[in-house]
Coordinates of C-alpha atoms and ligand atoms in Angstrom, one line a residue:
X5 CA -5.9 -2.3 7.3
X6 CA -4.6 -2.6 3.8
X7 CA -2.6 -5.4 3.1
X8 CA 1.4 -5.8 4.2
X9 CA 3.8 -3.6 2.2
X10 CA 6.3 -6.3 1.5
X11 CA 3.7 -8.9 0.0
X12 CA 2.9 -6.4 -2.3
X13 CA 5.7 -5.1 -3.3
X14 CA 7.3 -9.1 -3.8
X15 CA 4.1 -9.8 -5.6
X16 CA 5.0 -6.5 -8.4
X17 CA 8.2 -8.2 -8.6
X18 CA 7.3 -11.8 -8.6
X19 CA 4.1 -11.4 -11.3
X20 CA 5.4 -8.2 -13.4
X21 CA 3.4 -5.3 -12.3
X22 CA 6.7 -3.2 -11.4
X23 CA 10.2 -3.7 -11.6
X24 CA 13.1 -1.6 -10.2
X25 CA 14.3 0.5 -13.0
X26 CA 17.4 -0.1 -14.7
X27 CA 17.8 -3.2 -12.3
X28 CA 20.2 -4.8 -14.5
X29 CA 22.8 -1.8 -14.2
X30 CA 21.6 -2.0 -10.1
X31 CA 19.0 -0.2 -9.8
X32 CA 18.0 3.5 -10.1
X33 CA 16.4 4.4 -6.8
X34 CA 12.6 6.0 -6.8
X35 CA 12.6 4.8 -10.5
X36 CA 9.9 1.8 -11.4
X37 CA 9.1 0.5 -14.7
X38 CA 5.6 -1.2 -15.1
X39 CA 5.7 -4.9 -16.3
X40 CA 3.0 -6.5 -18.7
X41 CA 0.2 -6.7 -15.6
X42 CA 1.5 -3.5 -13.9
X43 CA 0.9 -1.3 -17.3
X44 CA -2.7 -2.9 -17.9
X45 CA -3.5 -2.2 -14.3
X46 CA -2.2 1.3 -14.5
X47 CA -3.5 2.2 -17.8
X48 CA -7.0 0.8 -16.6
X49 CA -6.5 2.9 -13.7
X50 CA -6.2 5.7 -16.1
X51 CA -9.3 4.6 -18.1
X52 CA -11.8 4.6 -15.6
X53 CA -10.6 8.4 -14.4
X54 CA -10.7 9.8 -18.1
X55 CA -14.3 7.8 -18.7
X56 CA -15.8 9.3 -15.4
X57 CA -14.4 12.8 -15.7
X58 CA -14.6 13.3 -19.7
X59 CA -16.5 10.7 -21.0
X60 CA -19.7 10.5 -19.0
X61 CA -19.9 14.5 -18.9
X62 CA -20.9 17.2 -21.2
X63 CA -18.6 19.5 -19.5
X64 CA -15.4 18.3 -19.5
X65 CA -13.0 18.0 -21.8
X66 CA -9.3 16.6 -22.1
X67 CA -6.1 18.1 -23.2
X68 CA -2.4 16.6 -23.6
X69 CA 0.1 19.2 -23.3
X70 CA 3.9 19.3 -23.4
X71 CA 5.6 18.3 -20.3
X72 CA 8.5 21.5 -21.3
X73 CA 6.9 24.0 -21.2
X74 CA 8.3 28.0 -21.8
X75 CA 10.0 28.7 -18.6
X76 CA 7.7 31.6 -18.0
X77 CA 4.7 29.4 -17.0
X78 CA 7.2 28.3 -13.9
X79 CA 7.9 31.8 -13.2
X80 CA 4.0 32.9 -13.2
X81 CA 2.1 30.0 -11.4
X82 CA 5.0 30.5 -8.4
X83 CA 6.8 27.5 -9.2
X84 CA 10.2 29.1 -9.4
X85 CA 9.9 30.7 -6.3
X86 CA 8.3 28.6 -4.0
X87 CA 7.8 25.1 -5.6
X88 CA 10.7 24.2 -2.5
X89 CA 10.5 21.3 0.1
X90 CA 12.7 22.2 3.5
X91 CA 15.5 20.2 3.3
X92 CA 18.1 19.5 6.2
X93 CA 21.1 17.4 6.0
X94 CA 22.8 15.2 9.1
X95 CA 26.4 16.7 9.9
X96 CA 26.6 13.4 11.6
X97 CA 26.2 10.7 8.7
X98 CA 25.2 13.4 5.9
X99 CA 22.1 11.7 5.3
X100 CA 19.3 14.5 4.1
X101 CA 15.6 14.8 4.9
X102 CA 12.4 16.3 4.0
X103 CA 11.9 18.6 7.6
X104 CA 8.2 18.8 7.6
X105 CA 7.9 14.9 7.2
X106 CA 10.1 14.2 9.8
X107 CA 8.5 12.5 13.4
X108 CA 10.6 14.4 15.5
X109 CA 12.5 17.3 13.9
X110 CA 16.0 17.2 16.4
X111 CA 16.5 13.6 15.2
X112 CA 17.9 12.0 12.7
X113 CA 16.0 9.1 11.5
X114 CA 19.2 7.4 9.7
X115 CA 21.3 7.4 12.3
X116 CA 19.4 8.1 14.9
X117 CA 21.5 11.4 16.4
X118 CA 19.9 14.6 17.9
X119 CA 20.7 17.9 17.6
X120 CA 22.9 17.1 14.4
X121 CA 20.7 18.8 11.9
X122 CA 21.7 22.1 9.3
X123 CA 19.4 24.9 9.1
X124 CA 16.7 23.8 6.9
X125 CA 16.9 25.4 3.3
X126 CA 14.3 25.8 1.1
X127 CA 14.8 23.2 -1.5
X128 CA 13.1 23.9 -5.0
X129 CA 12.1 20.9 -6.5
X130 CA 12.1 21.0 -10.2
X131 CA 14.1 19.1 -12.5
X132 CA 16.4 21.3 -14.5
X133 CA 17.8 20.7 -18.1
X134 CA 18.6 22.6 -21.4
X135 CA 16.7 23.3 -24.4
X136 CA 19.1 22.9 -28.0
X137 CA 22.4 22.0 -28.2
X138 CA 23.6 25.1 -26.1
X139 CA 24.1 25.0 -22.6
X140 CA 23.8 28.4 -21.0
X141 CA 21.2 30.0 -18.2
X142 CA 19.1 31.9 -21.2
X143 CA 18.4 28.1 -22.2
X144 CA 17.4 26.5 -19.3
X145 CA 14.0 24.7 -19.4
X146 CA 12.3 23.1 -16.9
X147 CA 10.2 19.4 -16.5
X148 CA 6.7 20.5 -15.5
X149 CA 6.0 18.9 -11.6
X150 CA 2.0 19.3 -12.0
X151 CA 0.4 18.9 -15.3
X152 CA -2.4 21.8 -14.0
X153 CA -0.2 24.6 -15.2
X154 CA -0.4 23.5 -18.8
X155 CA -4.0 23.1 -18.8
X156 CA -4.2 27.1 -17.1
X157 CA -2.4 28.2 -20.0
X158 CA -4.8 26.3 -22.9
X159 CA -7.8 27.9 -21.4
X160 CA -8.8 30.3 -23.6
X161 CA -7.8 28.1 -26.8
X162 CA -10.2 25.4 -25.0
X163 CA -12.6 27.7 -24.3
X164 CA -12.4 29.5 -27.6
X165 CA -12.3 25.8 -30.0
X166 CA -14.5 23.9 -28.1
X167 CA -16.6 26.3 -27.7
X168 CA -17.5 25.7 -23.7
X169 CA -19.2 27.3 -20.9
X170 CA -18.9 28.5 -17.8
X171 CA -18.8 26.1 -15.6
X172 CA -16.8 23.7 -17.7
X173 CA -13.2 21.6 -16.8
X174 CA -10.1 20.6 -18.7
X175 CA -8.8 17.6 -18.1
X176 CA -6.0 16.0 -18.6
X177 CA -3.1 12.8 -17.7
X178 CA 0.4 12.7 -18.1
X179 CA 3.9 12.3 -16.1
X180 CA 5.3 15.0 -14.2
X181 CA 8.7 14.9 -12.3
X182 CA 9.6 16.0 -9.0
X183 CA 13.2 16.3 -7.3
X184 CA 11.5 14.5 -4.4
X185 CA 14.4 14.9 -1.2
X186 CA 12.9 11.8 0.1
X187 CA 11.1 9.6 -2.5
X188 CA 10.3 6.0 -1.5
X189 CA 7.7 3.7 0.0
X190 CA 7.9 2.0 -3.8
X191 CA 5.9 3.4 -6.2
X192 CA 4.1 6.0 -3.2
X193 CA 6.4 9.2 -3.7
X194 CA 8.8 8.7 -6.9
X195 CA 10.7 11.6 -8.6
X196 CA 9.1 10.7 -12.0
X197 CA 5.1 10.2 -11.7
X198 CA 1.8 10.4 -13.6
X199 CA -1.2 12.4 -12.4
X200 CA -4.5 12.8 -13.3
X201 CA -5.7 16.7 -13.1
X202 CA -8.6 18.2 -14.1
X203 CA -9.2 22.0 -13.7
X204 CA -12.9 23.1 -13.2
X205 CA -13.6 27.0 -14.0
X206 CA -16.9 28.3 -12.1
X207 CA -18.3 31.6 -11.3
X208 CA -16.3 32.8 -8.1
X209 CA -20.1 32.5 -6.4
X210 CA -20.2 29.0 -7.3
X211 CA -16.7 27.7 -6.2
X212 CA -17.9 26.8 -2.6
X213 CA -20.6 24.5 -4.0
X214 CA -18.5 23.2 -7.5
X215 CA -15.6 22.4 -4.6
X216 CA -18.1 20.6 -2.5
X217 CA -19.8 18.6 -5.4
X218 CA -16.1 17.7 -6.4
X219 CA -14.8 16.7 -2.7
X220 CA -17.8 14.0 -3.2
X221 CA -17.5 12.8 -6.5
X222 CA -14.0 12.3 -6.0
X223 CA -14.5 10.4 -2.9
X224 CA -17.3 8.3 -4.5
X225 CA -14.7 7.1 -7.5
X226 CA -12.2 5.5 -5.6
X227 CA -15.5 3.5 -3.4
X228 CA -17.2 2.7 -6.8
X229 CA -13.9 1.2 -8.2
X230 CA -14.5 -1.3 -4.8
X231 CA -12.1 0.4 -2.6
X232 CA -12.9 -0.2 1.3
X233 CA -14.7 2.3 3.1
X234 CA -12.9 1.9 5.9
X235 CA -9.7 2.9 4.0
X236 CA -10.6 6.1 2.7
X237 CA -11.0 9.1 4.3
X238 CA -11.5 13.0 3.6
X239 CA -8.9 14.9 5.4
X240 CA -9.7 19.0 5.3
X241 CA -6.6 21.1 5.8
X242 CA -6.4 23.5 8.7
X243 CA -5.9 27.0 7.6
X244 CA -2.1 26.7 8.6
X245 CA -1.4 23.8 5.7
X246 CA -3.0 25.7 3.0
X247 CA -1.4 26.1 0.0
X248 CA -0.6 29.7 -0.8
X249 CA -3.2 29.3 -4.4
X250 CA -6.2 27.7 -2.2
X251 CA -8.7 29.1 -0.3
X252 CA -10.1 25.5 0.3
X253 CA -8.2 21.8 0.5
X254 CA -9.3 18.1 0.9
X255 CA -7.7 15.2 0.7
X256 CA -8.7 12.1 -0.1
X257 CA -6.6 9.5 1.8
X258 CA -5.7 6.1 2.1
X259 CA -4.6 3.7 4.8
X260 CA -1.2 2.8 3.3
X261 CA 0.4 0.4 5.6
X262 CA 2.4 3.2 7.2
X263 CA -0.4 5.4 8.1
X264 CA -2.6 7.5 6.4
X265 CA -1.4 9.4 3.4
X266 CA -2.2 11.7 0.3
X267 CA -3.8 10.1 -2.9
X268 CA -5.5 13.2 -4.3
X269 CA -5.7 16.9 -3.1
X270 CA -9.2 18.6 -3.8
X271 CA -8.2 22.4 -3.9
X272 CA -10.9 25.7 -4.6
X273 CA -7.0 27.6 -5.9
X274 CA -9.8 30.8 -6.8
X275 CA -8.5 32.6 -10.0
X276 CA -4.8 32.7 -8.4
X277 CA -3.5 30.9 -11.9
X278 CA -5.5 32.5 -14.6
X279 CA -4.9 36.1 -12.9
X280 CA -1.1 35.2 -12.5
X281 CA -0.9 34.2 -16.2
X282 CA -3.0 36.8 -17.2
X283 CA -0.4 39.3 -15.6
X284 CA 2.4 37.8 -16.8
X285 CA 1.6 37.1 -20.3
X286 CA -0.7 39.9 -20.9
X287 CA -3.4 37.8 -22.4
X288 CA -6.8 37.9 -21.5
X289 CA -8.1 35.0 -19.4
X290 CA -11.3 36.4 -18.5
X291 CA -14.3 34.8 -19.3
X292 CA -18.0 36.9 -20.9
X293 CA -21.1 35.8 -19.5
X294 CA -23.7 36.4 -22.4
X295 CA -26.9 35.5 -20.0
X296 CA -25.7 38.4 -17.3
X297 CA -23.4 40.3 -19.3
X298 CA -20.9 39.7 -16.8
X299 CA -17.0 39.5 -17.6
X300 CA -14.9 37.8 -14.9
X301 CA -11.6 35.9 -14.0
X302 CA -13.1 32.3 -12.7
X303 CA -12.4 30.3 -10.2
X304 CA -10.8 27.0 -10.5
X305 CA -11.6 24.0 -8.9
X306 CA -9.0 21.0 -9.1
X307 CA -9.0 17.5 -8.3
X308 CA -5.7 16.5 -8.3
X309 CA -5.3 12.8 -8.1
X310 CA -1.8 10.5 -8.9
X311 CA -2.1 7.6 -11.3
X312 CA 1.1 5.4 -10.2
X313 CA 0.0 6.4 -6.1
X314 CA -3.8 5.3 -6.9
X315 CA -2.7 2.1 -8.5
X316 CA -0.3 0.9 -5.6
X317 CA -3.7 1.8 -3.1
X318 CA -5.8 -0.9 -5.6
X319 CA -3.1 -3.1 -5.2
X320 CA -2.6 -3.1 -1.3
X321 CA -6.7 -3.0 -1.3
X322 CA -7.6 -5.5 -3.5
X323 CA -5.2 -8.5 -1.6
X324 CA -6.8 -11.0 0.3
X325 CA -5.5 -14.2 1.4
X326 CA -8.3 -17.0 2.2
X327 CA -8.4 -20.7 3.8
X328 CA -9.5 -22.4 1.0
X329 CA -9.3 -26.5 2.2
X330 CA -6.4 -25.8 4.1
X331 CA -4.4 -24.5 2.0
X332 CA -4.1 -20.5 1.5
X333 CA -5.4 -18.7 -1.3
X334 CA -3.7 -15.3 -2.5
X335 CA -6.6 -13.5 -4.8
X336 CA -6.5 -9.7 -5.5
X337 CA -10.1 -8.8 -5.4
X338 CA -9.9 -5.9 -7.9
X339 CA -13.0 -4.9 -10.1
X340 CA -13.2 -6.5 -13.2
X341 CA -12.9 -2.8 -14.9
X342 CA -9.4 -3.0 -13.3
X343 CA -8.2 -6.3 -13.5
X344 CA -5.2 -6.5 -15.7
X345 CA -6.5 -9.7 -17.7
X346 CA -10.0 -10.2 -17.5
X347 CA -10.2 -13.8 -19.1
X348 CA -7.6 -16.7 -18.5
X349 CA -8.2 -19.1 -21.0
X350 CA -6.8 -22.7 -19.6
X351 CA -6.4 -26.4 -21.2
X352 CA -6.5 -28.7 -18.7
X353 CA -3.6 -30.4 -20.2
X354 CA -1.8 -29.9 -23.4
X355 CA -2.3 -32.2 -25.5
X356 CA -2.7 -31.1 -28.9
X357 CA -6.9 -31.7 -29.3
X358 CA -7.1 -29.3 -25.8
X359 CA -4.8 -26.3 -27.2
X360 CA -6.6 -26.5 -30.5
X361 CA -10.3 -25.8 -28.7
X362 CA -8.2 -23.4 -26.5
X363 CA -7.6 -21.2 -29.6
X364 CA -10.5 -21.5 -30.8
X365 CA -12.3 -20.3 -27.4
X366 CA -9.4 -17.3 -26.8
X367 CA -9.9 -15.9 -30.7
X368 CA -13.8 -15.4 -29.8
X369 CA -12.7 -13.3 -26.7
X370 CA -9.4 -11.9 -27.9
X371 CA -10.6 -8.4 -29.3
X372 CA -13.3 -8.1 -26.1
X373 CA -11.4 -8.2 -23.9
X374 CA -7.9 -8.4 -22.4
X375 CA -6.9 -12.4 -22.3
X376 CA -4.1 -14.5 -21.2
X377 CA -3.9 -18.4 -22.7
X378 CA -1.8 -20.2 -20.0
X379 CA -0.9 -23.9 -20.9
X380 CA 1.8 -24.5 -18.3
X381 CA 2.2 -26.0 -15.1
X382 CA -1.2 -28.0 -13.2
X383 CA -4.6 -26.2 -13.7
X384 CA -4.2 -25.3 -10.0
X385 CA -1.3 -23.9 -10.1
X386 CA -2.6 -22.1 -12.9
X387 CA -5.8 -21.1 -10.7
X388 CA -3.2 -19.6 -8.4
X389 CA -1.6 -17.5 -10.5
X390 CA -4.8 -15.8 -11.9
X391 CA -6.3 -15.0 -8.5
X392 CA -3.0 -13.7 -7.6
X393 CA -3.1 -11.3 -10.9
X394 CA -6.7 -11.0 -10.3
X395 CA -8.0 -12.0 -13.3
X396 CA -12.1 -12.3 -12.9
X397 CA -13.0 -15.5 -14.8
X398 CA -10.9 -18.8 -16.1
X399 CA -12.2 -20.6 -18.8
X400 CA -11.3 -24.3 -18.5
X401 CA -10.7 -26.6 -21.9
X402 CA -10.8 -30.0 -20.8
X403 CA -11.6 -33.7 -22.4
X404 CA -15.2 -33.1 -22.3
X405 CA -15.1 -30.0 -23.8
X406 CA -14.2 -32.0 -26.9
X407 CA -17.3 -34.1 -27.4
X408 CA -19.9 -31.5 -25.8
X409 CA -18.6 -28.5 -27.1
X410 CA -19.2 -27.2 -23.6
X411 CA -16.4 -25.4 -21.2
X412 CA -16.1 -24.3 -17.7
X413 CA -16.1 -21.1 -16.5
X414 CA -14.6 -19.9 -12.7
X415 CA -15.2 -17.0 -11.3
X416 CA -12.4 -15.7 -9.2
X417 CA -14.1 -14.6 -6.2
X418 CA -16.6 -17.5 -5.7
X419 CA -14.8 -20.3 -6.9
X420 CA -18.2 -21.1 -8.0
X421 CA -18.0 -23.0 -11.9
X422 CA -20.3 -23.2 -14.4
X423 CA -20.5 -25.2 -17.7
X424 CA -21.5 -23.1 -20.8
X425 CA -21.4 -23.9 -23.8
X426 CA -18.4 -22.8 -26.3
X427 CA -20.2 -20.5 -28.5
X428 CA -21.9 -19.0 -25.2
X429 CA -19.0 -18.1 -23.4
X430 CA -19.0 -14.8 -24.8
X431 CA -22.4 -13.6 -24.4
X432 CA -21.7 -15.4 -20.5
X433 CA -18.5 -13.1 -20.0
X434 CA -20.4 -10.2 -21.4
X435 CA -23.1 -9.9 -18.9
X436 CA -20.4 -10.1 -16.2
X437 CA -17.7 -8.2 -17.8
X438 CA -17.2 -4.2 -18.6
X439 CA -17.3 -4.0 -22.4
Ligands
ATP21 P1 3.2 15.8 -0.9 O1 2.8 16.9 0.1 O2 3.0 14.4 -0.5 O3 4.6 16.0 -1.5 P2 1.5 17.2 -2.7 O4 0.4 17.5 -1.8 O5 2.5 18.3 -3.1 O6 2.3 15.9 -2.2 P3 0.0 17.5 -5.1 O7 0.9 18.6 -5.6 O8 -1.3 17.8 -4.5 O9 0.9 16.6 -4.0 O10 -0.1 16.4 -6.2 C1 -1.3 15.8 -6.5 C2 -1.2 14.3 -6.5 O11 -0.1 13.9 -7.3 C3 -0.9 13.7 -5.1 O12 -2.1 13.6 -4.4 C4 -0.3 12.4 -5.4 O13 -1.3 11.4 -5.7 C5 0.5 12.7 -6.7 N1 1.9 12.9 -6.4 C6 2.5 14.1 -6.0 N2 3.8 13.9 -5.8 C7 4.1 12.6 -6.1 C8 5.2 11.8 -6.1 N3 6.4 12.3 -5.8 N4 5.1 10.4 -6.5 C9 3.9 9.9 -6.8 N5 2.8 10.6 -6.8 C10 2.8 11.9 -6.5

């Protein structure tokens, strides 16, 4: 079981990993803004999916593309059309809901009535504006709600520039926006989010074992990153849930406190995209095979994974509270490549001799890593605060340090401490520590 909702979301308050948005005006609902710890945990987040999807593959590659895109895309991929959640409203306290999340779909879940439901309509769920100064339906633009569809409609200038293969993948990270009818859970379902999508073109003979490598290595990032086992699961869909694109779904999902739920769809969507923007554009999106002089629309594979979700599941995962000499211990257990601050450097006290060393020690590490130099308060306090943000390892300035040029360093999961000398500590943190 992943740790209690409320803890977590007081701790993202408390330590700065997420506030409310606009809190001083009162809030915007489903908005969050990521504090200091919050946007290193989310951008590391990030970092590990880029590395293990671009960087440590020949081919893959990223893109960034524009969040408005030409309204066209929308129409073509289906978007327009069908991008719609069924949405019902209470005649009895006008309260509105998503109808296929509902427990039981006679009752309100606000105010508890049965029976007091509208017909469901389908409700679409893009965000609407205007493109220039003029405000008419010829100008109406769209925010994109999946960042795959701007990746379908780089792939022949990908293909073409950097000169790739069949199979190859484009990926690529940014926010996309949906009018969510029911956001909430904190940062779980929010009407402005970031994903992480990669699209993976194969042969149409080798989606069924691309999609199954995929499923797999998907799974595997989220347990390599230290998530438990026992709070991860793959979820096939049954034929009924499918998506109209896919031939082929899994999820990978998480034990949120409320149940299990979604943190990344893998889909085999066949050549449903490329052939749809091939029809509507009129460009070719076909790919020439050289080696069997074969010319074919591919199949796509895509992992489709949220950033902001992903990072709330680390945070409920990695929270632990311990006896430690009775008294209780709040640590957040995440993998040092995650951890917000990987190095707290700490004075025991602060007198002037202390924070001088302290410098000294923080400007060797500052530039390795990401460090925090906390003078305030009593060192266990301080201790406290680090295992609560997760930090890995404290480095401790105190008198001795002063004639034995020697410091101590904690480690945040043992409590175990070791003296090393000052112009060691780096090479110390380095065999421990992701570069
Ligand atoms: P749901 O059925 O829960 O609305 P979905 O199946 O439509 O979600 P996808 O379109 O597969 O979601 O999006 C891929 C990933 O993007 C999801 O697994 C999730 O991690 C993330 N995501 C989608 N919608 C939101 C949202 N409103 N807030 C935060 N993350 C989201």
């Amino acid at each position: 079981m992943a740790a209690d909702f409320d803890t977590i979301v007081n701790l993202s308050k408390r330590r700065g990993f997420v506030f409310q948005s606009s809190e001083i005006y009162g809030g915007l609902r489903s908005a969050y803004d990521y504090g200091p710890l919050g946007t290193e945990l989310l951008r590391n987040v990030k970092d590990q999916w880029w590395r293990s999807m671009v960087q440590l593959r020949d081919d893959v590659v990223g893109i960034d593309s524009a969040i408005i895109q030409a309204p066209a895309v929308w129409e073509a991929s289906g978007h327009l059309s069908s991008f719609s959640d069924p949405l019902v409203e209470c005649r009895s306290c006008n309260s509105r809901h998503r109808l296929d999340k509902l427990d039981d779909p006679d009752r309100c879940p606000t105010c508890g009535n049965a029976g007091t439901f509208t017909e469901p309509r389908e409700f679409n769920l893009m965000f609407k504006t205007h493109m220039g100064p003029v405000e008419t339906d010829e100008n109406v633009v769209y925010l994109r709600p999946e960042t795959a569809q701007g990746i379908f409609i780089n792939f022949e200038n990908v293909r073409r520039t950097a000169r790739m293969k069949i199979p190859f993948g484009i990926a690529q990270i940014g926010k996309s926006f949906r009018n969510e009818i029911t956001p909430g859970q904190f940062v779980f379902r929010t009407r402005e989010f970031e994903q992480m999508e990669m699209e993976y073109f194969v042969h149409p003979d080798d989606a069924p074992r691309a999609f199954q490598e995929w499923v797999e290595a998907r799974r595997d990032w989220y347990l390599d990153l230290g998530m438990s086992p026992e709070n991860l699961q793959l979820r096939k869909h049954e034929p009924d849930e499918l998506a109209h694109y896919a031939a082929e779904v899994y999820d990978v999902d998480y034990r949120f406190p409320w149940g299990w739920d979604e943190l990344e769809g893998i889909a085999n969507r066949t050549d449903f995209d490329l052939k749809a923007h091939m029809e509507r554009s009129g460009e070719d999106l076909t790919f020439f095979d050289p080696e069997t002089d074969q010319r074919f629309v591919p199949y796509v594979i895509e992992p489709a994974a949220g950033a902001t979700r992903t990072t709330f599941a680390f945070l409920l995962d990695s929270y632990r509270e311990e006896e430690v000499r009775g008294e209780t211990r709040a640590v957040l257990a995440l993998d040092p490549r995650l951890a917000p601050v990987k190095v707290a450097v700490l004075p025991l006290s602060k007198k002037p001799d202390l924070v001088d060393t302290t410098e000294k020690v923080a400007a060797q590490l500052r530039g390795r890593w990401q460090i925090e130099v906390d003078v305030t308060q009593s060192i266990g306090k301080r201790y406290r605060r680090q295992d609560e943000i997760g930090t890995p390892y404290c480095v401790t300035v105190d008198f001795d340090s002063l004639d034995d040029g020697q410091v101590t360093v904690r480690d945040r999961d043992t409590m175990n401490q070791d003296r090393i000398a000052i112009d060691r500590v780096g090479d110390y943190l380095a065999d421990r520590l992701p570069g």
